[in-house]
PDB file of C-alpha atoms in Angstrom:
ATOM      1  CA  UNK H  20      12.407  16.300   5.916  1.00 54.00           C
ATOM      2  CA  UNK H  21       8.556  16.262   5.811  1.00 56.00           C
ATOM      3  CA  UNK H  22       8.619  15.322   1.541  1.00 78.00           C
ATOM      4  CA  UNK H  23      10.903  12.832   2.450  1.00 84.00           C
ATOM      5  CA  UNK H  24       8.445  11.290   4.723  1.00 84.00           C
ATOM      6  CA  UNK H  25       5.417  11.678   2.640  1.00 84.00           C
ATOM      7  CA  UNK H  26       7.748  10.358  -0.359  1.00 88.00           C
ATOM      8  CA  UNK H  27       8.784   6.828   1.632  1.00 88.00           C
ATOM      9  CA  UNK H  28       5.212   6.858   2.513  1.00 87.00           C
ATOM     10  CA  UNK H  29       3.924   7.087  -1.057  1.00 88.00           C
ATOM     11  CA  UNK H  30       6.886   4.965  -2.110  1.00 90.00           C
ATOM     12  CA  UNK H  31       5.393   2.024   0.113  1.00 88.00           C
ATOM     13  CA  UNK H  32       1.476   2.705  -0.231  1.00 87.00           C
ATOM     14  CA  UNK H  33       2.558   1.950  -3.493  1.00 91.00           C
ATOM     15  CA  UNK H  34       4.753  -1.561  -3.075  1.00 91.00           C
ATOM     16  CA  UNK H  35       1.053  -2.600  -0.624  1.00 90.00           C
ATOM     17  CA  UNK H  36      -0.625  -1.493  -3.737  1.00 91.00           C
ATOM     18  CA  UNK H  37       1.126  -3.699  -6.287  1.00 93.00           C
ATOM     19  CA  UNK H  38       1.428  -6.612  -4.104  1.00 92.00           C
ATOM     20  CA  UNK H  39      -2.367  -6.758  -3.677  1.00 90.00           C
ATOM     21  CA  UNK H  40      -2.593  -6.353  -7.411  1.00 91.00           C
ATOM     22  CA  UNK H  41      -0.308  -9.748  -7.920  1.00 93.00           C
ATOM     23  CA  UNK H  42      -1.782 -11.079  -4.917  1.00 91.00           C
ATOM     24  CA  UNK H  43       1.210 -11.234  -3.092  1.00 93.00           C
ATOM     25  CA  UNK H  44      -0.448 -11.112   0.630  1.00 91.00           C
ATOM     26  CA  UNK H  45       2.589 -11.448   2.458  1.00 92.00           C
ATOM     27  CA  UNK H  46       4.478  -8.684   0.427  1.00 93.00           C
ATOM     28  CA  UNK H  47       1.307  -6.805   1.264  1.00 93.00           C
ATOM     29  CA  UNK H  48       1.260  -7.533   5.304  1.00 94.00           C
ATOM     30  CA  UNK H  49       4.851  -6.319   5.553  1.00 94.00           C
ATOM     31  CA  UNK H  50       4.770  -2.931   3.361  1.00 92.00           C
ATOM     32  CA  UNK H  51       1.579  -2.276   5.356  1.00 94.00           C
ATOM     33  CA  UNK H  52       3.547  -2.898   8.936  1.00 93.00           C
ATOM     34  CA  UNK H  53       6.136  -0.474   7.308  1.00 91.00           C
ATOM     35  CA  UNK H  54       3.722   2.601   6.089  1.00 92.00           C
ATOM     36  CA  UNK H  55       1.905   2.369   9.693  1.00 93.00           C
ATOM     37  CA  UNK H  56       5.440   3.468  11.236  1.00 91.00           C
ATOM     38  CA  UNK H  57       5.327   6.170   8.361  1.00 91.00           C
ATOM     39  CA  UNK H  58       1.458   7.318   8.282  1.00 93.00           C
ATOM     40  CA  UNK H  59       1.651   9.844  12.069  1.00 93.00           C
ATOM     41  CA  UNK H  60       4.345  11.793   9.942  1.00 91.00           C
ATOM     42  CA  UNK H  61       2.802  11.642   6.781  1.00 92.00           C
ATOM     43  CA  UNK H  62      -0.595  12.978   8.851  1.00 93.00           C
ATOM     44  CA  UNK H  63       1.452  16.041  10.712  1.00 92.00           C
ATOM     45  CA  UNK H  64       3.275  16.964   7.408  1.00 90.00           C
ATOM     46  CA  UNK H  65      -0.244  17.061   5.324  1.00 89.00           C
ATOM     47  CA  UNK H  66      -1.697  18.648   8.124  1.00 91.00           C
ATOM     48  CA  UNK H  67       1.128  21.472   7.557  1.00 89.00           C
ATOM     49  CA  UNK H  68       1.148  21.635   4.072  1.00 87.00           C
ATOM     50  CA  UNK H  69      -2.406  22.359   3.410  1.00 88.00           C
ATOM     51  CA  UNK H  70      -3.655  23.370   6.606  1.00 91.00           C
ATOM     52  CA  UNK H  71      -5.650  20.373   7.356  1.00 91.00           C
ATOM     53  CA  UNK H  72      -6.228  16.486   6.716  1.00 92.00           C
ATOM     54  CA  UNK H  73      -8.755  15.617   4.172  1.00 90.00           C
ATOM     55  CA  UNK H  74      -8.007  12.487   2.653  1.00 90.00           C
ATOM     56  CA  UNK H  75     -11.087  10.461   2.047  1.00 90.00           C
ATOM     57  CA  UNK H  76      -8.979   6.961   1.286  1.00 88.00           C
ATOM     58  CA  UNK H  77      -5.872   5.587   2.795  1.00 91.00           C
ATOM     59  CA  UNK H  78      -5.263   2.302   1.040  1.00 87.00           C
ATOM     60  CA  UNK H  79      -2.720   1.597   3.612  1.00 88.00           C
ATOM     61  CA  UNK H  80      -5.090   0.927   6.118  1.00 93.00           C
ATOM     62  CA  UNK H  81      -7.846   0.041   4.066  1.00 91.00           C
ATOM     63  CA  UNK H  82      -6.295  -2.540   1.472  1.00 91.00           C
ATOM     64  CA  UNK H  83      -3.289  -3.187   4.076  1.00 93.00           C
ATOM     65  CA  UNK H  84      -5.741  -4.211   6.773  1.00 94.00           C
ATOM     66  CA  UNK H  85      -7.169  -6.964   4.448  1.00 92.00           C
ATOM     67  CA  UNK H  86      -3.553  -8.226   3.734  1.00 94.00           C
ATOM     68  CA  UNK H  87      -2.854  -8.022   7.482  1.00 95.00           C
ATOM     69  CA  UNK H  88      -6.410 -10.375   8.512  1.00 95.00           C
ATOM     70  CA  UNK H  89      -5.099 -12.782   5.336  1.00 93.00           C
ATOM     71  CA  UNK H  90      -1.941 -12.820   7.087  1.00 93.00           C
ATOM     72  CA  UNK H  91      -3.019 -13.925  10.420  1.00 93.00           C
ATOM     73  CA  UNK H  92      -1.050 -10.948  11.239  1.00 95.00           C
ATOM     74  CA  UNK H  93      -3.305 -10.114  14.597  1.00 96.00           C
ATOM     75  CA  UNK H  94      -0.028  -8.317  16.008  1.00 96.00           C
ATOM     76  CA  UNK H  95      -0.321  -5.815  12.995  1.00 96.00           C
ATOM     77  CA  UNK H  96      -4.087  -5.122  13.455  1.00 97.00           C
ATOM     78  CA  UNK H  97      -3.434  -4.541  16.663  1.00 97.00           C
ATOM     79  CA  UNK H  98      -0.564  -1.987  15.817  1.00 96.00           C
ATOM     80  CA  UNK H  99      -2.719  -0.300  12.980  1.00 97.00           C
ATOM     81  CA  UNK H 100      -5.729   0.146  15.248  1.00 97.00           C
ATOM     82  CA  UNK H 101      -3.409   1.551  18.090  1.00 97.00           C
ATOM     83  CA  UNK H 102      -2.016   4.146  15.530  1.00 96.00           C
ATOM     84  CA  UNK H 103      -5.650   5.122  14.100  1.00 97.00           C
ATOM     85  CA  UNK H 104      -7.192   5.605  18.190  1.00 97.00           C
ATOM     86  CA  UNK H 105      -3.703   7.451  18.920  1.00 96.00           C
ATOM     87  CA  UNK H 106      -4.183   9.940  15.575  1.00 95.00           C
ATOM     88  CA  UNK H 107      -7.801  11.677  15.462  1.00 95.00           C
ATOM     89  CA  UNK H 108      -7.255  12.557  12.260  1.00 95.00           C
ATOM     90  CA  UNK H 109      -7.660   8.612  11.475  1.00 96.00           C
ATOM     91  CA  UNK H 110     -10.827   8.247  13.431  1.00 95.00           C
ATOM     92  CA  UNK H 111     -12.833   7.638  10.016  1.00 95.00           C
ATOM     93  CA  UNK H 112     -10.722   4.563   9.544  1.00 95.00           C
ATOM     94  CA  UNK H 113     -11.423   2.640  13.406  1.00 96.00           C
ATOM     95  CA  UNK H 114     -14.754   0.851  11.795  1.00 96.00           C
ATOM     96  CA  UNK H 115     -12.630  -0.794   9.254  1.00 95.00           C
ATOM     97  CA  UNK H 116      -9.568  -1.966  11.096  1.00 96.00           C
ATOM     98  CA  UNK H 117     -12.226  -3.366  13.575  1.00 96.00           C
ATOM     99  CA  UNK H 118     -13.935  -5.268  10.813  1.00 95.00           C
ATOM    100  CA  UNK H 119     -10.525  -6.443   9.641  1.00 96.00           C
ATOM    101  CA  UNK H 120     -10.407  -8.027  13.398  1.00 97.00           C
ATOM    102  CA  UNK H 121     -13.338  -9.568  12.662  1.00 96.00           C
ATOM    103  CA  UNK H 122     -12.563 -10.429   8.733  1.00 96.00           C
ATOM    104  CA  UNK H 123      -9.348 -12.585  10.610  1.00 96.00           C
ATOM    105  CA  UNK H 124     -11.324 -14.674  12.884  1.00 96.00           C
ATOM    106  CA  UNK H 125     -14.553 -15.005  10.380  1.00 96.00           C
ATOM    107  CA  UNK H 126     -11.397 -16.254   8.019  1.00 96.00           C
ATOM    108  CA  UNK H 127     -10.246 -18.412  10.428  1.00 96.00           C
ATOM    109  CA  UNK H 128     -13.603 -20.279  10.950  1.00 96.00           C
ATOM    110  CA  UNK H 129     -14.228 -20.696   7.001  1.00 97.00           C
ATOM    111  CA  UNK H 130     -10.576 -22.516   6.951  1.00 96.00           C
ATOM    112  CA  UNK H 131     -11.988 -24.603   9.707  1.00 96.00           C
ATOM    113  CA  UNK H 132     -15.053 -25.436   8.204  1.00 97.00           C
ATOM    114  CA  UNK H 133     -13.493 -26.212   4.919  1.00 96.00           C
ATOM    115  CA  UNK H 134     -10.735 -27.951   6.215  1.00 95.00           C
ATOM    116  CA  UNK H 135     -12.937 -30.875   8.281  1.00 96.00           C
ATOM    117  CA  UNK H 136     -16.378 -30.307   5.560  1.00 95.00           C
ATOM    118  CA  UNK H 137     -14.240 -30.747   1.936  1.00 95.00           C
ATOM    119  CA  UNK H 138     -16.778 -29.724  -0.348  1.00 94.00           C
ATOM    120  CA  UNK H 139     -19.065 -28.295   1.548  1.00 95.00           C
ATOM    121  CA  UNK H 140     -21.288 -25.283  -0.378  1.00 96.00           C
ATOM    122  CA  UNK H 141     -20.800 -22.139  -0.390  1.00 95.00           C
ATOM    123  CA  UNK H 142     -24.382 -21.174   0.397  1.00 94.00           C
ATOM    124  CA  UNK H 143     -24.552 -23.902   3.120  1.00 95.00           C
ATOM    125  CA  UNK H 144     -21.651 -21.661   5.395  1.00 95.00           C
ATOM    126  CA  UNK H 145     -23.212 -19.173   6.958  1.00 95.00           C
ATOM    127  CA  UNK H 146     -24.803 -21.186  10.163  1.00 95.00           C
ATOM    128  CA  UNK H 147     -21.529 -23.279   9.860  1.00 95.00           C
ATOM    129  CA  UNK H 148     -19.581 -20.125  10.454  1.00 96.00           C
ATOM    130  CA  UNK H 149     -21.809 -18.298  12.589  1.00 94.00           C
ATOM    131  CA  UNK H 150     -22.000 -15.192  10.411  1.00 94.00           C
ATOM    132  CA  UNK H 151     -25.347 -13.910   8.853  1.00 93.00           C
ATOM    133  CA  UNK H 152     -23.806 -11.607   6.207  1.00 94.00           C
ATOM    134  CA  UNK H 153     -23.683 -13.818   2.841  1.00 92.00           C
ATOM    135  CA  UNK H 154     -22.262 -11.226   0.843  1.00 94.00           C
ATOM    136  CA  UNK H 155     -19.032 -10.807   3.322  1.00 94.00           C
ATOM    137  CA  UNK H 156     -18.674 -14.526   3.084  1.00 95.00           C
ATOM    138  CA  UNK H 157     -18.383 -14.279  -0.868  1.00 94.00           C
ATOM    139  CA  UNK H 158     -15.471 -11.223  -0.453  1.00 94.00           C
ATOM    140  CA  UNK H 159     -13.575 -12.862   2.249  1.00 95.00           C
ATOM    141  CA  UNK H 160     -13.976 -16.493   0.294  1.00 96.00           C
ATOM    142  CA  UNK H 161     -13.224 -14.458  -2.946  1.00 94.00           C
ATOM    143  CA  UNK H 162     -10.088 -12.987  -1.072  1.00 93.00           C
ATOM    144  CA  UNK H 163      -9.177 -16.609   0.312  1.00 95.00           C
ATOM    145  CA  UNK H 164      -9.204 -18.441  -2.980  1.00 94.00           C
ATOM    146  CA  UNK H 165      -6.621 -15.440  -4.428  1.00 93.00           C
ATOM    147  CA  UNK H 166      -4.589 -16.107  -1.561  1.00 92.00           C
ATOM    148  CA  UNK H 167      -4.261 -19.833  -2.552  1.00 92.00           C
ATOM    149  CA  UNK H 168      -6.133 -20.355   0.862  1.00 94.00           C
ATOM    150  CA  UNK H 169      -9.393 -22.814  -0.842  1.00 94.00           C
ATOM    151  CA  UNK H 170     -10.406 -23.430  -3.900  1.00 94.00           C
ATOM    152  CA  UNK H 171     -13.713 -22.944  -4.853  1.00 93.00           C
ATOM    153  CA  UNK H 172     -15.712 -25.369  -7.648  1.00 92.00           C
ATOM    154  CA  UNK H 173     -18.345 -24.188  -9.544  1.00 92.00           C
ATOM    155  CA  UNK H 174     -21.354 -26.851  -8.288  1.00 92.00           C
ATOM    156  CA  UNK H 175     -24.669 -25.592 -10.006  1.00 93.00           C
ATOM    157  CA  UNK H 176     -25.313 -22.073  -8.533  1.00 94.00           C
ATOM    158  CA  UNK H 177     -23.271 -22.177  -6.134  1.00 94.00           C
ATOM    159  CA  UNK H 178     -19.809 -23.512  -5.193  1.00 94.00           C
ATOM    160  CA  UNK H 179     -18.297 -26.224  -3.529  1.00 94.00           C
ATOM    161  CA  UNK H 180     -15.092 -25.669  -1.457  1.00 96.00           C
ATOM    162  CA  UNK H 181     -12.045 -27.349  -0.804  1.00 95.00           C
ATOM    163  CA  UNK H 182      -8.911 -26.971   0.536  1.00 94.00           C
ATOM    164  CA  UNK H 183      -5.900 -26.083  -1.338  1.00 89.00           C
ATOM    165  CA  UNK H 184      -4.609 -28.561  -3.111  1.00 83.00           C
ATOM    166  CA  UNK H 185      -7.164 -31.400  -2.969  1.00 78.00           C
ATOM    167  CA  UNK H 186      -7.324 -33.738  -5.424  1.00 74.00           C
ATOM    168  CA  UNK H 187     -11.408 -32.820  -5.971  1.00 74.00           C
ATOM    169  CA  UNK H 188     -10.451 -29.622  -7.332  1.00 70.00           C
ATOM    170  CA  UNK H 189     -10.182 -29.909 -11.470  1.00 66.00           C
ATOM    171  CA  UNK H 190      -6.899 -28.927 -13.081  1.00 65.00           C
ATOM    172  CA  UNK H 191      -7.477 -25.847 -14.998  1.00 61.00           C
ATOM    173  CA  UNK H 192      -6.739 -26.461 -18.448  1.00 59.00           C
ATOM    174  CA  UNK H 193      -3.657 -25.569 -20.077  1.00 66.00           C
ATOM    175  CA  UNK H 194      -3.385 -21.873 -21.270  1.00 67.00           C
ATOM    176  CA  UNK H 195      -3.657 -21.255 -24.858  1.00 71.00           C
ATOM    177  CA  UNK H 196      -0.876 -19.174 -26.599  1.00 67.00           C
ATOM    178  CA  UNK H 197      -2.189 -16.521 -28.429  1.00 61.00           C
ATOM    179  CA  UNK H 198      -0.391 -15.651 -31.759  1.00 56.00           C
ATOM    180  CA  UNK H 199       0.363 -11.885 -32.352  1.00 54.00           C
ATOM    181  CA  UNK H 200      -0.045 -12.182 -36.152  1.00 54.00           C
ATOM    182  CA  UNK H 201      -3.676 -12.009 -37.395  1.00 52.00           C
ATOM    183  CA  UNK H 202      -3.469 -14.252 -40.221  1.00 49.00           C
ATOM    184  CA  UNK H 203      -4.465 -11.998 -43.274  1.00 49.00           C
ATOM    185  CA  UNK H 204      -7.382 -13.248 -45.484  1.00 52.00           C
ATOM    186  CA  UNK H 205      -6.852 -12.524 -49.398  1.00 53.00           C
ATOM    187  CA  UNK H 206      -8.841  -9.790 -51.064  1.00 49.00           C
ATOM    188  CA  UNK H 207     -11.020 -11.153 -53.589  1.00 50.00           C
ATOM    189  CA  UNK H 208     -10.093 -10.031 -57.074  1.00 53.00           C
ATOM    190  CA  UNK H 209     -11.995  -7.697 -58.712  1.00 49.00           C
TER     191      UNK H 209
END
């Protein structure tokens, strides 16, 4: 019964793993809500099998916990960082499911300030936000725009952003079909 376990949890790490991949953040949210239900097993049967628990990544918490604070899904955080204080084999992981608190509201306040500033610049929103850490703007806004959440316009070094679907943003243009046949150039005679 154990490899079962560790099989449906591998089975769904993977499903949180492809959904981030085609940015599917709501697929994401709820194959991360369904691995945290799996992970206390999945930790007792490791723990059995090789006489310890020394996994250095867990992409269910760490790339579910980002699809979770994209989500809005506070009632998941709060259910992942119950599950990592009540396993102390997960202590490692706390500091990010925290920050994932964190990434939610800091999210929240960037939606704000996009929603009522259209346009506003990228560089211009960390007093707007309240957060000092430019480079955590840039994932979170990077992690926003692949969500469909802004849009983000180049605007000399910077960016300007906007909400999704304003009529500011360009239209990307239309994708070019690329042909599978090479065309062949003639050989010279000789």
């Amino acid at each position: 019964q154990g490899r079962e376990v560790t099989d449906r949890y591998y089975d769904s790490l993977g499903r949180v793993q492809a959904a981030m991949s085609r940015r599917d953040y709501e697929a994401a949210a709820e194959e991360t809500r369904k691995s945290l239900k799996l992970i206390p097993r999945w930790v007792k049967d490791t723990r059995a099998t090789y006489g310890g628990f020394d996994i250095s990544s867990i992409p269910a918490i760490q790339q579910g916990a980002v699809a979770l604070a994209l989500r809005g899904d506070e009632a998941g955080l709060r259910e992942m960082a119950a599950l990592v204080a009540a396993t102390p084999e997960l202590a490692p992981w706390a500091e990010r499911v925290q920050q994932a608190f964190g990434d939610l509201k800091l999210m929240s306040r960037i939606r704000t300030v996009v929603a009522e500033q259209p346009g506003c610049l990228q560089t211009a929103l960390k007093p707007l936000v309240g957060e000092e850490d430019g480079s955590r703007i840039g994932l979170l806004l990077s992690y926003l725009e692949k969500a469909g959440m802004l849009a983000r316009v180049k605007s000399g070094r910077t960016y300007a952003l906007f909400p999704p679907g304003s009529s500011e943003v360009p239209t990307p243009p239309p994708k070019r079909e690329v042909s599978s046949h090479r065309s062949e150039k003639a050989l010279p005679r000789l």
